[in-house]
Short mmCIF file of C-alpha atoms in Angstrom, two decimals:
data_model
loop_
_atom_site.label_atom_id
_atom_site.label_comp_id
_atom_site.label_asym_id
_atom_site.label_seq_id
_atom_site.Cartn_x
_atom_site.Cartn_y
_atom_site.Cartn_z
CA UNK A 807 7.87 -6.09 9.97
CA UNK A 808 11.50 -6.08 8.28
CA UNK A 809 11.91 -5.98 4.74
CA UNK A 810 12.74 -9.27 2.94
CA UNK A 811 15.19 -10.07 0.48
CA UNK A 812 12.81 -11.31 -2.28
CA UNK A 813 11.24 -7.37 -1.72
CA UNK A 814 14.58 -6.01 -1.94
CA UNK A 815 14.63 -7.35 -5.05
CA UNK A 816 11.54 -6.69 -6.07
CA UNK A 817 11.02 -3.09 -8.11
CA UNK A 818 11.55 -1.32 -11.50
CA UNK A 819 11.76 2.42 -11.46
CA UNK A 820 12.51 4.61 -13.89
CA UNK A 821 13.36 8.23 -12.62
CA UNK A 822 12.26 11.10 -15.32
CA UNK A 823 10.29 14.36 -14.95
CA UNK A 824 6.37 14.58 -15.61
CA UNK A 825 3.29 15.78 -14.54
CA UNK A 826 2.07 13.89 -10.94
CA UNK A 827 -0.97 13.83 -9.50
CA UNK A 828 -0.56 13.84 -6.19
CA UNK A 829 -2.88 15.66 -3.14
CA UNK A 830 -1.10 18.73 -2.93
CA UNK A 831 2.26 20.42 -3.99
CA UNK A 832 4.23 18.92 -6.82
CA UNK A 833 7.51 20.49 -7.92
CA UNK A 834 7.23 21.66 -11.35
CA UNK A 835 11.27 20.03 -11.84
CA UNK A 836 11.44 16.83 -9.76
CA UNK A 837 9.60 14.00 -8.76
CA UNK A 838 8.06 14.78 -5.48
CA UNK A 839 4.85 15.62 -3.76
CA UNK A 840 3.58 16.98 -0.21
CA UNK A 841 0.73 16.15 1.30
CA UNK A 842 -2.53 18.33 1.90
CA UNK A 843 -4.30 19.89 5.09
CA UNK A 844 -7.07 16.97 4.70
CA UNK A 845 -6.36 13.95 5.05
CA UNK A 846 -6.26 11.14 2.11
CA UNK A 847 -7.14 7.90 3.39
CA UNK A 848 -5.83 4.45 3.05
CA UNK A 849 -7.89 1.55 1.21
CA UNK A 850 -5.80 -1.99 1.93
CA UNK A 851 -6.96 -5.01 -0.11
CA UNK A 852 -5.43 -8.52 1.02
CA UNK A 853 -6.06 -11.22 -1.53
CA UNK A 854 -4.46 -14.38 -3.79
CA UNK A 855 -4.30 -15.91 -6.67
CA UNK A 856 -4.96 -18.86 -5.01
CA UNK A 857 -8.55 -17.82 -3.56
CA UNK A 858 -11.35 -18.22 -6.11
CA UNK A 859 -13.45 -15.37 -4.49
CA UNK A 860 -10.63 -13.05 -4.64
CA UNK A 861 -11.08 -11.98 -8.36
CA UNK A 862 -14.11 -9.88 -8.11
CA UNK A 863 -12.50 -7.70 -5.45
CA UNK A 864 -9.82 -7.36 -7.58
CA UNK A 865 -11.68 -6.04 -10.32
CA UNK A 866 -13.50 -4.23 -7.98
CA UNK A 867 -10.61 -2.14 -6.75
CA UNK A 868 -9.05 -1.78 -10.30
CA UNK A 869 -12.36 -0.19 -11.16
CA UNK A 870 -13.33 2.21 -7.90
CA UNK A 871 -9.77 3.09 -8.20
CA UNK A 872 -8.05 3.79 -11.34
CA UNK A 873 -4.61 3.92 -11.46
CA UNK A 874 -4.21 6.67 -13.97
CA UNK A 875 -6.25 9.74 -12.05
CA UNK A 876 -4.58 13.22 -11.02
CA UNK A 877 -7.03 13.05 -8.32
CA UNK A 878 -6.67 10.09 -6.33
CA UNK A 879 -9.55 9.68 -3.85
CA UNK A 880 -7.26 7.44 -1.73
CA UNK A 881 -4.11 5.74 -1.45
CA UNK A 882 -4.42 1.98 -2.74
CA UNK A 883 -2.65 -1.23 -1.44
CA UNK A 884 -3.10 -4.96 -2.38
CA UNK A 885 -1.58 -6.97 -0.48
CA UNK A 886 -1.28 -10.56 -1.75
CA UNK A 887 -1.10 -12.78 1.26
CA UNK A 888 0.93 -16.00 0.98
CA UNK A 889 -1.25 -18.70 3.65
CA UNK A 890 -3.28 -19.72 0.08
CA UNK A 891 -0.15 -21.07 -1.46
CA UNK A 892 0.03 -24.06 -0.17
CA UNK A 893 -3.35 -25.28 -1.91
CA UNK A 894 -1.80 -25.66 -5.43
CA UNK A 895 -0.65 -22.56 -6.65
CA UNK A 896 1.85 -20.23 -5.58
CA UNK A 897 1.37 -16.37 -6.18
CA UNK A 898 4.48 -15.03 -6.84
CA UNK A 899 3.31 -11.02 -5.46
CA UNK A 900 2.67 -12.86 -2.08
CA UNK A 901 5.41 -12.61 0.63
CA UNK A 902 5.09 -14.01 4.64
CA UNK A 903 5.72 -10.33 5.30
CA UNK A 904 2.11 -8.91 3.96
CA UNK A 905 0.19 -12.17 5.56
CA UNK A 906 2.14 -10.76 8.83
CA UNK A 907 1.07 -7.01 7.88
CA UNK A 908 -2.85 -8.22 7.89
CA UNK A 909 -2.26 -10.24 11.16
CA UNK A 910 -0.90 -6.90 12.59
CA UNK A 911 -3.81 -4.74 11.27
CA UNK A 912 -6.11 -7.84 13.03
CA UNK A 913 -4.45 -6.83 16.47
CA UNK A 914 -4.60 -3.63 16.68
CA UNK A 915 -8.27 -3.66 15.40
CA UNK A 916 -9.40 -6.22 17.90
CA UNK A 917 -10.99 -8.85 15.31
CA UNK A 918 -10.80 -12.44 15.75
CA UNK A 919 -10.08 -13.69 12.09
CA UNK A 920 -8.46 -12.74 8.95
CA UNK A 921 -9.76 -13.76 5.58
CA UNK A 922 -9.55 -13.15 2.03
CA UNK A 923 -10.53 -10.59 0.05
CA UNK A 924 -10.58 -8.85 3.36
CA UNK A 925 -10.62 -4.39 2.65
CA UNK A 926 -9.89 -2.38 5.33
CA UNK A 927 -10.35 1.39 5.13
CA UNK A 928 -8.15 3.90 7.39
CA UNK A 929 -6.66 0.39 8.86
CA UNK A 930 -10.39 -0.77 9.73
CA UNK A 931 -12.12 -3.77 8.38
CA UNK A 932 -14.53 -2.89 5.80
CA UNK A 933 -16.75 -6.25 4.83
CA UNK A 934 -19.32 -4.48 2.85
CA UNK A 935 -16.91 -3.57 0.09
CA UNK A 936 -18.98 -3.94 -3.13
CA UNK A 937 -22.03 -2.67 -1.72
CA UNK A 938 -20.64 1.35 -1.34
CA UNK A 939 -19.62 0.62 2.37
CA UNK A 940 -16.01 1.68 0.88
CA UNK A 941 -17.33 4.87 -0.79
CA UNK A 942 -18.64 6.42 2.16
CA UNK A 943 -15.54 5.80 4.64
CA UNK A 944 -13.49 7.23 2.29
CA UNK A 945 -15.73 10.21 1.69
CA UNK A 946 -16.17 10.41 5.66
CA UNK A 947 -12.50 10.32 5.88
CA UNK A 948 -11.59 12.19 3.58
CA UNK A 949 -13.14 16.04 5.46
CA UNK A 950 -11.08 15.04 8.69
CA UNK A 951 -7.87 16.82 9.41
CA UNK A 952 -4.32 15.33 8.58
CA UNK A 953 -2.43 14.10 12.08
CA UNK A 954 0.92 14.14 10.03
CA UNK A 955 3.17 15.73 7.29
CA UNK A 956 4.66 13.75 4.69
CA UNK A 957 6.79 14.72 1.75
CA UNK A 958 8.36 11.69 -0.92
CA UNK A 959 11.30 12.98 -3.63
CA UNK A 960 12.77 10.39 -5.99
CA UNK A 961 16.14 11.65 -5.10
CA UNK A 962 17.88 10.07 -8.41
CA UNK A 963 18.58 6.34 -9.29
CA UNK A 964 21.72 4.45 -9.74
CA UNK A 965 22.88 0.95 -10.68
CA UNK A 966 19.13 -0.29 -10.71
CA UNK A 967 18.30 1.42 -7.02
CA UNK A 968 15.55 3.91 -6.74
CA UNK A 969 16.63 6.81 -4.07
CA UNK A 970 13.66 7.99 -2.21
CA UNK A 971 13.45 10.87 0.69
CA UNK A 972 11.02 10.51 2.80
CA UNK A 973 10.14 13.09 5.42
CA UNK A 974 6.98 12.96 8.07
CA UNK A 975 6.31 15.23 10.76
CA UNK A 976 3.49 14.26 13.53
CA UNK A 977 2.60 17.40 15.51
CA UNK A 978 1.01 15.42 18.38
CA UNK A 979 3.53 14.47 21.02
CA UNK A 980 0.84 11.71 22.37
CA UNK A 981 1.13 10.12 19.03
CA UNK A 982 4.32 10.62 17.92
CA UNK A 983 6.50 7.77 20.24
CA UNK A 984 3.70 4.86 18.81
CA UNK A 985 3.72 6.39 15.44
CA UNK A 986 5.25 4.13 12.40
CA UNK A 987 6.25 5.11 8.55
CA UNK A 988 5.87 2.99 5.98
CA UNK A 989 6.74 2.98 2.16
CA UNK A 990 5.29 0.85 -0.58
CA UNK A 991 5.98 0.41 -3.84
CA UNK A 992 3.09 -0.60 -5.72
CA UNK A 993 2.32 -1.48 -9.59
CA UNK A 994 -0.61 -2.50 -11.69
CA UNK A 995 -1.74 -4.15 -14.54
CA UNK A 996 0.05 -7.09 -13.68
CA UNK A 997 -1.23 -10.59 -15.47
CA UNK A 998 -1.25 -14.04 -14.91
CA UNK A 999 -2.72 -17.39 -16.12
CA UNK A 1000 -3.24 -19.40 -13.14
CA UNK A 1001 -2.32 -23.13 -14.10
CA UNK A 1002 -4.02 -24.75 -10.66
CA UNK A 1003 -5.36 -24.00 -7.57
CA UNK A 1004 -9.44 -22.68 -7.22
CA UNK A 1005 -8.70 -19.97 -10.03
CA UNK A 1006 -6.83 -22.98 -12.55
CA UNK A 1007 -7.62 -21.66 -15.72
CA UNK A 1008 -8.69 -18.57 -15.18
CA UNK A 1009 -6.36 -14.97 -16.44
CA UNK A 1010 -6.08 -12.64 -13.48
CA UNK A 1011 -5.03 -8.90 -13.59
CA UNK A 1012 -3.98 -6.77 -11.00
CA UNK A 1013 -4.05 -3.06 -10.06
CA UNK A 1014 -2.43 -1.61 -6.72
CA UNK A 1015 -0.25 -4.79 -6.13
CA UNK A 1016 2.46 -3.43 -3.55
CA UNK A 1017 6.00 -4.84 -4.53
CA UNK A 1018 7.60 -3.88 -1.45
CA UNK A 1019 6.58 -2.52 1.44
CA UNK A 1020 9.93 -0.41 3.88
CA UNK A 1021 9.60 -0.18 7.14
CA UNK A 1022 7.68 0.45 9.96
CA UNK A 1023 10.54 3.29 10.55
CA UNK A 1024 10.03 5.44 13.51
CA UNK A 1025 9.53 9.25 14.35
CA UNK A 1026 12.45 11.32 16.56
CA UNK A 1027 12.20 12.75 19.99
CA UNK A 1028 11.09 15.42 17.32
CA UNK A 1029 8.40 13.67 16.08
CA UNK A 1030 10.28 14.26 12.84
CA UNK A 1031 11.54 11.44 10.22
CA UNK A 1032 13.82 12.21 7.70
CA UNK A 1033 15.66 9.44 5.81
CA UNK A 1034 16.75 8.14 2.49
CA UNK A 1035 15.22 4.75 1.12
CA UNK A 1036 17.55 2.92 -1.49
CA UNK A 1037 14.03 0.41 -3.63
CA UNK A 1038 15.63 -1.97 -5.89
CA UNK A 1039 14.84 -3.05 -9.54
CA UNK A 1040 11.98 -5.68 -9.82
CA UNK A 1041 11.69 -8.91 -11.56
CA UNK A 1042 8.72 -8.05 -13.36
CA UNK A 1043 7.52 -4.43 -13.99
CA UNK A 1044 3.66 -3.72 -14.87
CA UNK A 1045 2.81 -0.28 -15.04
CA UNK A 1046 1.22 3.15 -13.37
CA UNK A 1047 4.24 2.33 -10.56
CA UNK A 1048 3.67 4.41 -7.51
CA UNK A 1049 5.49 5.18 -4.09
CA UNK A 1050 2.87 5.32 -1.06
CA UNK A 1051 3.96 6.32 2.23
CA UNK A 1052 1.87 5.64 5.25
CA UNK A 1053 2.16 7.31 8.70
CA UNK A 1054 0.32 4.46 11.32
CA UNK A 1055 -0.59 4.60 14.78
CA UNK A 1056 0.92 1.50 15.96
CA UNK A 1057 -0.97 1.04 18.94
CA UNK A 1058 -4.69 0.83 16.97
CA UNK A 1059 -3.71 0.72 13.55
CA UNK A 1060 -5.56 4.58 12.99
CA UNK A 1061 -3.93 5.74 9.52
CA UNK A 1062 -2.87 9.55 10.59
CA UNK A 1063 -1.37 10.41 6.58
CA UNK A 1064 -1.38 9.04 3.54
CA UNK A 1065 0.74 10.31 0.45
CA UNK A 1066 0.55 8.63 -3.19
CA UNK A 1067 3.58 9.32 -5.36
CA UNK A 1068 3.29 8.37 -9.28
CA UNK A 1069 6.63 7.54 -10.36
CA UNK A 1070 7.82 10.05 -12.87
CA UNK A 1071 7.75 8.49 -16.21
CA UNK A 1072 5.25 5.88 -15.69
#
């Protein structure tokens, strides 16, 4: 799935040096983490504005996963999907490039359907979300090995264009020709007063909500992925902005790496 323009577009970032929580080494002088031996899973949340029984996940991912923790029991992505927007209200996080990203995630997994709020843990649906099903995945997941390296540096900004390296190694040369690399910018605490549509009248905030999502890039003969990922100024900023990076298996959507990046000065 190529970037779009509007994502281009899309992202504030302010470079500056501060404490990160991320799951393993942080330089004490830049903006950068590695990931850790275990792995840290991915929670995905595909909603709308637009969808009046889209709210309480919302809220329910804001709470189960605060943005402003040191240790982040997961990586968190909202994905606001754009097929609601033609019912009376447009939402302007959703892009035809996330509705494509869950239609992707519904191949690879083999289900028949996608819906909204639809969660998927470690790129698997997960229906049961309020009732703990969520906890325990990501507690399950979260003992199991790491398939693949990742380190993210904020390499320095100029004109209004965030410069991030982002390296991956996969060890396992059966994964690493169907592996893909992703790179989302997310922010949170993002409102809005929805003037129609099944949520008219209603004030809406979001956590998590990814901006723009780079990629899917691929590994080397290596298995080895080393580039440098120019993320331009957004529209609108929020705060708690972070970089995620996301190392897939293509073939049946199996997350192998996750790595959550708070933005230095946010």
């Amino acid at each position: 799935m190529a970037m779009t323009s509007t994502a281009r577009n899309a992202l504030l970032v302010v470079l500056a040096v501060s404490h990160l929580g991320a799951t393993a080494g942080v330089a004490a002088t830049a903006c950068e983490a590695t990931s850790g031996a275990k792995l840290l899973p991915l929670v995905e949340l595909f909603t709308s504005e637009g969808c009046d029984s889209c709210p309480p996940a919302d809220r329910w991912l804001a709470s189960g996963f605060p943005v402003a923790t040191s240790t982040p029991q997961a990586s968190v992505l909202a994905f606001h999907v754009d097929y609601w927007d033609r019912l009376g209200w447009k939402d302007r996080f959703a892009t035809p490039q996330f509705t494509a990203r869950q239609y992707a995630a519904l191949r690879s997994s083999g289900e028949t359907f996608v819906y909204t709020p639809q969660v998927l843990v470690q790129g698997k649906d997960a229906r049961n979300w309020g009732g703990g099903a969520v906890t325990e995945k990501v507690a399950a997941s979260r003992v199991r090995p790491a398939r693949a390296d990742i380190k993210v540096a904020l390499d320095g900004a100029a004109g209004g264009v965030l410069n991030a390296r982002l390296d991956v190694r996969v060890p396992e040369t059966p994964l690493q020709k169907r592996t893909e690399v992703w790179l989302a910018y997310t922010d949170s605490r993002l409102v809005s007063e929805v003037k129609a549509g099944e949520n008219r009248g209603v004030r809406l905030t979001h956590d998590h909500v990814v901006r723009t999502l780079a990629g899917p890039f691929a590994l080397d003969a290596q298995g080895h992925l080393d580039r440098i990922i120019a993320i331009a100024r957004p529209a609108e900023a929020g705060s708690g902005a972070t970089l995620v990076a996301v190392v897939q298996d293509a073939k049946n959507g199996d997350v192998l790496q996750t790595l959550s990046l708070p933005v230095c000065g946010e």
